[in-house]
XYZ file of C-alpha atoms in Angstrom:
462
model
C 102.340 132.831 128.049
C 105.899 132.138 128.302
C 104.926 128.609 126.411
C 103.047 129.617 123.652
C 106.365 132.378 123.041
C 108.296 129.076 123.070
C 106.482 127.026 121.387
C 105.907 129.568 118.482
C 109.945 130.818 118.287
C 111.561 127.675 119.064
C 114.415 126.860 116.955
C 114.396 130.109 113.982
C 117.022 127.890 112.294
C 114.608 125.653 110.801
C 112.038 124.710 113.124
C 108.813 125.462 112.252
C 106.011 126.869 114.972
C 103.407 124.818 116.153
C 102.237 121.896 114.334
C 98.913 122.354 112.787
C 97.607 119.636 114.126
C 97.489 121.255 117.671
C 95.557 124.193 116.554
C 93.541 124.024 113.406
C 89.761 123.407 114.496
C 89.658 119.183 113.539
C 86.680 118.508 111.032
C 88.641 121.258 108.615
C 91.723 119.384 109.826
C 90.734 116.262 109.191
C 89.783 117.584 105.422
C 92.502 119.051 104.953
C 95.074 116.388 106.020
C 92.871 113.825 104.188
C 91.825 115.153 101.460
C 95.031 114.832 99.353
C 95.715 111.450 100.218
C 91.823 110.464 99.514
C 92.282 112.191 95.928
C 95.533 110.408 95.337
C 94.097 106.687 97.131
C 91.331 107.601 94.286
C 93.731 107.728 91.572
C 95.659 104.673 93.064
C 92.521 102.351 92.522
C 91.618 103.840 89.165
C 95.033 102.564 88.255
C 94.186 99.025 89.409
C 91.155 98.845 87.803
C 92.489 100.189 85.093
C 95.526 97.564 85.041
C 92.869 94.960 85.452
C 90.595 96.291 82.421
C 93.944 96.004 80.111
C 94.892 92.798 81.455
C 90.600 91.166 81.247
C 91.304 92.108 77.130
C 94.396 89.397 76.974
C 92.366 86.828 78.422
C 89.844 85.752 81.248
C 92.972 83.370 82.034
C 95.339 86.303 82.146
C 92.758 88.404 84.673
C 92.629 85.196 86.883
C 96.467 84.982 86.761
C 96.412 89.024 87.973
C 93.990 87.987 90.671
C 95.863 84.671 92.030
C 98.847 86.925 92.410
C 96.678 89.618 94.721
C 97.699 87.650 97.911
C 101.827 87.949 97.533
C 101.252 91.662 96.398
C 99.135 91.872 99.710
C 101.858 90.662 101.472
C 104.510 93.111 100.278
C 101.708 96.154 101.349
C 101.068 94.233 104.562
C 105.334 94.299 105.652
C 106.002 97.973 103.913
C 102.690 99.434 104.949
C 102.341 98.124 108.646
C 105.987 99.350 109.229
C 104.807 102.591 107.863
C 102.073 102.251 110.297
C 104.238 101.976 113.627
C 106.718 104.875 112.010
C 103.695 107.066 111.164
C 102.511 106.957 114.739
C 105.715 107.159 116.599
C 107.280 109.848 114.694
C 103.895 112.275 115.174
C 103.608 111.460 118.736
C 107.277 112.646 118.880
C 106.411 115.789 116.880
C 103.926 116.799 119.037
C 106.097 115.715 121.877
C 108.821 117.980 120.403
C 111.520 115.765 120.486
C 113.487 116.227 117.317
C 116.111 114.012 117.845
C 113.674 111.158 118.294
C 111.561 112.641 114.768
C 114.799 112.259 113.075
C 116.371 109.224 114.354
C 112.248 107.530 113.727
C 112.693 108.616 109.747
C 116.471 107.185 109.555
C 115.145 103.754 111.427
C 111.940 103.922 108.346
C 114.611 103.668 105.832
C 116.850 101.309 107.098
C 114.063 98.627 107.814
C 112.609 99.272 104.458
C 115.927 98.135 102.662
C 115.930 95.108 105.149
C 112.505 94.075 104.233
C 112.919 94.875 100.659
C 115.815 92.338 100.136
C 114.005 89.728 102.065
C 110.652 89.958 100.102
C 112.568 90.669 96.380
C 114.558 87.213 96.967
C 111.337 85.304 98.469
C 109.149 86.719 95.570
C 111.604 85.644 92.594
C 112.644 82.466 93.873
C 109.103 81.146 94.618
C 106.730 82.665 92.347
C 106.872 79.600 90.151
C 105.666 77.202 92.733
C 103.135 79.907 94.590
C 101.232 79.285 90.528
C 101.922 75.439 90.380
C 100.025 75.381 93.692
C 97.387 77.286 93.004
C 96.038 76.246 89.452
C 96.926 73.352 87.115
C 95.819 75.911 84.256
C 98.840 76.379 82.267
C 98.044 79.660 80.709
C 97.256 80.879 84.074
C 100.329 79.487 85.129
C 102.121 80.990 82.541
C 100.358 84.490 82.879
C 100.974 84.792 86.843
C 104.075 84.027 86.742
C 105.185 86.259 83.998
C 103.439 89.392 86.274
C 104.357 88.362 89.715
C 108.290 87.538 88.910
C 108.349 91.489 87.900
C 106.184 92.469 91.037
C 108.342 91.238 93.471
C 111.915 91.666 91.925
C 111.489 95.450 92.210
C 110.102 95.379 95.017
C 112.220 97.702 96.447
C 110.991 100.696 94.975
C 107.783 100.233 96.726
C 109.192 99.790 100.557
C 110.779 103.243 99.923
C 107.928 105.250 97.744
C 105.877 103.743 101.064
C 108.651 104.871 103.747
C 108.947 108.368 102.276
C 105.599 109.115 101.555
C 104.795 107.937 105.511
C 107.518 110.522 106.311
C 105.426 113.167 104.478
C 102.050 112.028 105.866
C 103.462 111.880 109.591
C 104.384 115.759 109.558
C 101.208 116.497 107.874
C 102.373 117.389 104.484
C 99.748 115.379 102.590
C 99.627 117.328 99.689
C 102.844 116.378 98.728
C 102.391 112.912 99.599
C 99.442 112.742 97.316
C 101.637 113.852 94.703
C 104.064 111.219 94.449
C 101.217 108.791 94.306
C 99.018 110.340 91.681
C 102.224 110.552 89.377
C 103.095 106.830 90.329
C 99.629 105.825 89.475
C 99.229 108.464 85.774
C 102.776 106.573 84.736
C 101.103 103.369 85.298
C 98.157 103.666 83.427
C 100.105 105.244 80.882
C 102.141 102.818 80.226
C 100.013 99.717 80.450
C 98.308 99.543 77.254
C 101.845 100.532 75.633
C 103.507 97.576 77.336
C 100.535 95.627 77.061
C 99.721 95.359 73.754
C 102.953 96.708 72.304
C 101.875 100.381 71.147
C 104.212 103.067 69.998
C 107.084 100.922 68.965
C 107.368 99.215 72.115
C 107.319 95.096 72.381
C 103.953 93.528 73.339
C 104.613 92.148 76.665
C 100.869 90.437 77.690
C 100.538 90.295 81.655
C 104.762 91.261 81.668
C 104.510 94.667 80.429
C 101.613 95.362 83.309
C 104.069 94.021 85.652
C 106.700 96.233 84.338
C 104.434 99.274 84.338
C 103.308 99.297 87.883
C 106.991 98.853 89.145
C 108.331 101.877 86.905
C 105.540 104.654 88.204
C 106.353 102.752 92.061
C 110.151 103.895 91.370
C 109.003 107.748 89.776
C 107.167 108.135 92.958
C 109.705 106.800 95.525
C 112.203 109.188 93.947
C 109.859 111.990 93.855
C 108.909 111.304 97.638
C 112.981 111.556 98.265
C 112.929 114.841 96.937
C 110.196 116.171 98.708
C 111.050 115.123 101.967
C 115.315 116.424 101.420
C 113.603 119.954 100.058
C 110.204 120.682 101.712
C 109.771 118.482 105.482
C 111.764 120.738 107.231
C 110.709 119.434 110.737
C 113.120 115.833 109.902
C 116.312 115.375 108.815
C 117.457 112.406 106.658
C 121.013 112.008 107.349
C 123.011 108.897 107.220
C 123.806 108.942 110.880
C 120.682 108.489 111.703
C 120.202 105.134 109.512
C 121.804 103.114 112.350
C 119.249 101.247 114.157
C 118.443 101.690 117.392
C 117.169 98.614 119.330
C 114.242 101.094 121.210
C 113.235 103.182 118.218
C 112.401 99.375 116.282
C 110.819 98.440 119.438
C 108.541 101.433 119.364
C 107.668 101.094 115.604
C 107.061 97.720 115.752
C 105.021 97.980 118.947
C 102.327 99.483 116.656
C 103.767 98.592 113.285
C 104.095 94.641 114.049
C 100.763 93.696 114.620
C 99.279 96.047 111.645
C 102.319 93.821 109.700
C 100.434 90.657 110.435
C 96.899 92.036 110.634
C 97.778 92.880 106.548
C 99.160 89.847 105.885
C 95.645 88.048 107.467
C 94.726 89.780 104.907
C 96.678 87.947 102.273
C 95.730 84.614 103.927
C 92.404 85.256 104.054
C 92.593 86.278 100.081
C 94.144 82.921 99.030
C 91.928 80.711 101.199
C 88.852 82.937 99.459
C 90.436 82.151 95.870
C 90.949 77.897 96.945
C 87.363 78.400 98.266
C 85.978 80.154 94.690
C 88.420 77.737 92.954
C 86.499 74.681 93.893
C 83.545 75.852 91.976
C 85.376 77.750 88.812
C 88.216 79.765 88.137
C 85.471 82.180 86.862
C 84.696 82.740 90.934
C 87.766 83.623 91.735
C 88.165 86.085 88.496
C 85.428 87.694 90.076
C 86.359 87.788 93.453
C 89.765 89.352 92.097
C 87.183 92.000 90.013
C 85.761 92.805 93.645
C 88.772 93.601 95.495
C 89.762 95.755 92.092
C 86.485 97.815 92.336
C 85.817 98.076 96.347
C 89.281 99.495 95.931
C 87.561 102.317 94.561
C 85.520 102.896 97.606
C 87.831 101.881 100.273
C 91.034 103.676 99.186
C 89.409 106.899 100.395
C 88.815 105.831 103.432
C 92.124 104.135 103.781
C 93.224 108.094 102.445
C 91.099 109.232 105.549
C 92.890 107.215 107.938
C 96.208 108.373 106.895
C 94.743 111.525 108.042
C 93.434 110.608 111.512
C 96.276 108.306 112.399
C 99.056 111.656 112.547
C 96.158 114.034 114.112
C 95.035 111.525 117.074
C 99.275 110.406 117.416
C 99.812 113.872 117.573
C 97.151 115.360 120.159
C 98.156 112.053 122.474
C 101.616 113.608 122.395
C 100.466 116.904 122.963
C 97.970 115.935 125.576
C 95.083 116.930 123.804
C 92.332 114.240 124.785
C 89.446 116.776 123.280
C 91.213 116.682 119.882
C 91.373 112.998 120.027
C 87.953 112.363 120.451
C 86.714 114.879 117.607
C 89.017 113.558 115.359
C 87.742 109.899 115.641
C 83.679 111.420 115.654
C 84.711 113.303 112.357
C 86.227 110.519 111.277
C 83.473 107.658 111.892
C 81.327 110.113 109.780
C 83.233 111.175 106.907
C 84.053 107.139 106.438
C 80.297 106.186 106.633
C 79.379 108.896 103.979
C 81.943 107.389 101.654
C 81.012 104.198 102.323
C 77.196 105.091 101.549
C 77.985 106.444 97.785
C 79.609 103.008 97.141
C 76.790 100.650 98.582
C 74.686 103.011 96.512
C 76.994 102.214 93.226
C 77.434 98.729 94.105
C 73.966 98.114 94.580
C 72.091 99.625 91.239
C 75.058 99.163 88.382
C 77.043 95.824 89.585
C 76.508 94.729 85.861
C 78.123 98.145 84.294
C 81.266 97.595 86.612
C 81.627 94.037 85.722
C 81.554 95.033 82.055
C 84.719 97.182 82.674
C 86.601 94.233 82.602
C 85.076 92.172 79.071
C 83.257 90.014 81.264
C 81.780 87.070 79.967
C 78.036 86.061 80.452
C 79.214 83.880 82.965
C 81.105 86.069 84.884
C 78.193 88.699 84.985
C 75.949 85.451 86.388
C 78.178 85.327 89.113
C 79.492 88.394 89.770
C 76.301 90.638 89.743
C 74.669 89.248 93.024
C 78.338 88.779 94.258
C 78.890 92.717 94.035
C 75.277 93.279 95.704
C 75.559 90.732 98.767
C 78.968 91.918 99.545
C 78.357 95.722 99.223
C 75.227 95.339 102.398
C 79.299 95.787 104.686
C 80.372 98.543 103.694
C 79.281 101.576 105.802
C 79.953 99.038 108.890
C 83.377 98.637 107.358
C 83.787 102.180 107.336
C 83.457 102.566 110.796
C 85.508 99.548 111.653
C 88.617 101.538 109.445
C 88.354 104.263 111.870
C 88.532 102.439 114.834
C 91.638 100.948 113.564
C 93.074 104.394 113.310
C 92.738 105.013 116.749
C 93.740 101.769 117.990
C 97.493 102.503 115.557
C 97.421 106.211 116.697
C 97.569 105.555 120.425
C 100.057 102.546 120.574
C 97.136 99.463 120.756
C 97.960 98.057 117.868
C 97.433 94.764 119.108
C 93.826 95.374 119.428
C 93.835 96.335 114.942
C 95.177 92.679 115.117
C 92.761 91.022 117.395
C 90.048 92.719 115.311
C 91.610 91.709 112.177
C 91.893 88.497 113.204
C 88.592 88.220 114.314
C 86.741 89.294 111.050
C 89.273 87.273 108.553
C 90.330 84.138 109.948
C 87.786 83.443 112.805
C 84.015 84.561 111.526
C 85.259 84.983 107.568
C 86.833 82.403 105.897
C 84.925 79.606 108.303
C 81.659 81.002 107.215
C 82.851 81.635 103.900
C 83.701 77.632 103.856
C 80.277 76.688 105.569
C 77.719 78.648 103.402
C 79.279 77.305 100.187
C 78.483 73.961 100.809
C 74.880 75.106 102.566
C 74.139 77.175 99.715
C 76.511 77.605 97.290
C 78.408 80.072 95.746
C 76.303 83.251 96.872
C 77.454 82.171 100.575
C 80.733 82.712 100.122
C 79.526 85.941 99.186
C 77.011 86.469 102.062
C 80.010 85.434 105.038
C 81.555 89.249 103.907
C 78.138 91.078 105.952
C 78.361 88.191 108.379
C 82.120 89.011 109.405
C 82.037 92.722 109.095
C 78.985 92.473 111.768
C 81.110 90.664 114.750
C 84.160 92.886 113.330
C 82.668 96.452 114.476
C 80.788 95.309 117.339
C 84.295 93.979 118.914
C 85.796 97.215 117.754
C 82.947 99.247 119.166
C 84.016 97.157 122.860
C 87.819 97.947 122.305
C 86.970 101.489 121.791
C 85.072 102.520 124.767
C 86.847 100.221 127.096
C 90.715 100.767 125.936
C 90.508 104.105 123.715
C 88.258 106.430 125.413
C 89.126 104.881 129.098
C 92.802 105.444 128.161
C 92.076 109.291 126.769
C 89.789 110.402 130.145
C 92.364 109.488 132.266
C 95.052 112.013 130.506
């Protein structure tokens, strides 16, 4: 009794009563955490498709360009996400934990890091986007396209570390809604101003693959200064103040205990991409236009669930700080299910219009004779992916993040890629397609191991 008075008058000066997280019953939780952030990870691939759709009317040449650049923009979500990753699960385990200090001096760490990484990837990206083309493709208009987007991409990169940082600040302390703001106003300026910069509407110069470049950093730099301003006026259980921007050598330990490995399980990701587009390259640029189509429209089915596991991630962190393990285990059961429904709709999408979504992006009747069974063989993976997303949740939200990266590793570089490189000389270009089913097979049955023997093992014995 003398606890729950505690816990529910603790600090009147400004800190709040118990987290919802501890309380709220979890599948409304879970809804209710996720929700926002699925709405606004919806938004965020409508505005990649739609870039794409703007950029296919240049030029097929101008839509590969776009795609060959996926892998470095991969690479900047892999360093700014993953980071976000470790800081998302330390600072809710220290919520639920109470320790304020530790909340606060987590946040001031985020920030710090972010301009770090920033810097690093801003002076890699414009100093070697030239060569990253003249490696890829002799193509000179694809040269000359990619390298007109990417230069833009990765010289403000900046603003997307911090939108990132802050809006993992948000997320962390469970103020989603707000979170989903910034990035469904990031995304709306975006897709506003890509035709404009485009194709030169409304007085403005016609900038070709440039102006999308230009677009996509402007809404990042909106949002990061709208996440600043919700997280100074609204997340009253942190405070951003500069003494707390000093790094600490055991708060970057504990962020990058989770955060590290989700860093390079990402950027597998972006390996895994560019040996996929030197694979599809082999046989026609028109491959890998299509493979960059895919990752544009699964987008549209995975961001959700991505948005889902920015919900779990804060409610399991925040239950293993409180002690909760009952809370743990709902949350990942609710989780698993709401990912596989998601992942159903798309399969079902995928599966009966693959020729309507190619035409989204002016494709060519060669492009629909390779992309239409590429969009149904891949699709057979995705309710098994779905599963596999949640797993990684709860390997981030309880400090295994080694074990996202083992998996990770596992699906991309071991089974994928190999396979990938196998069936297309066995038969063709439709197995590079089929190794996606193939990897995603061995990826959730190793997950499905690491769960019951780490996770669940690890949760009984609180």
């Amino acid at each position: 009794m003398n606890r729950e008075r505690t816990e529910n008058t603790e600090n009147n000066s400004g800190r709040i009563q118990q987290n919802k997280m501890g309380y709220m019953p979890c599948g409304r939780l879970l809804l209710t955490m996720a929700l926002p952030m699925m709405l606004s990870m919806l938004v965020q691939a409508l505005y990649n498709i739609v870039d794409s759709i703007f950029v296919a009317r240049i030029s097929e040449e101008a839509l590969t360009a776009v795609s060959l650049a996926f892998p470095l923009q991969m690479l900047l979500i892999a360093v700014s996400g993953g980071t976000g990753v470790g800081v998302n699960s330390r600072l809710s385990a220290k919520l639920g934990e109470r320790s304020f200090e530790e909340v606060n001096l987590t946040a001031g760490n985020a920030l710090t890091l972010s301009l770090i990484f920033s810097l690093i990837m801003m002076s890699m990206g414009t100093l070697c986007s030239g060569a990253y083309f003249n490696m890829m493709t002799p193509d000179p208009s694809i040269r000359h396209h990619g390298r007109d987007y990417l230069f833009y991409i990765m010289l403000f990169s900046p603003a997307l570390f911090f939108q990132m940082t802050l809006e993992r600040l948000l997320q962390s302390t469970g103020k989603t809604f707000y979170s989903m703001i910034t990035q469904t106003t990031g995304a709306v300026i975006n897709i506003i101003l890509d035709p404009i910069l485009i194709f030169g509407l409304c007085g403005a110069p016609a900038l070709g693959t440039k102006g999308a470049a230009i677009a996509t950093v402007f809404g990042q730099f909106v949002a990061c200064m709208l996440a600043l301003y919700f997280n100074m006026r609204f997340n009253t259980e942190l405070k951003l103040a500069r003494r707390y921007l000093n790094l600490r050598r055991n708060v970057v330990l504990q962020i990058f205990a989770v955060g590290l490995p989700s860093i390079i399980m990402q950027s597998i990701g972006s390996v895994m991409n560019l040996g996929m587009n030197k694979i599809l390259l082999s046989f026609t640029a028109t491959a890998a236009a299509v493979f960059g189509v895919y990752f544009k429209l699964q987008s549209f089915i995975f961001m959700p669930v991505f948005g889902l596991n920015n919900g779990v991630v804060p409610i399991m962190a925040y239950n293993f700080g409180a002690r909760k393990p009952d809370r743990i285990k709902e949350t990942f059961r609710y989780g698993a299910l709401y990912a596989v429904i998601i992942m159903a709709a798309g399969t079902v999408i995928f599966e009966l219009i693959p020729e309507r979504l190619l035409s989204l992006f002016s494709a060519s009747e060669n492009m629909l004779q390779i992309g239409i069974p590429a969009l149904r063989i891949i699709a057979v993976h995705f309710m098994l992916a779905g599963v596999s997303i949640v797993c990684m949740s709860a390997f981030q939200a309880l400090g295994h993040g080694m074990l996202s990266l083992w998996v990770s590793l596992i699906r991309q570089l071991i089974v994928l890629l190999p396979t990938a490189f196998i069936l297309s000389k066995v038969i063709g270009l439709d197995g590079v397609w089929l190794a996606f089913p193939v990897a995603e097979v061995v990826s959730l049955t190793v997950s499905l191991i690491f769960i019951r023997r780490k996770v669940f093992r690890q949760i009984d014995a609180m």
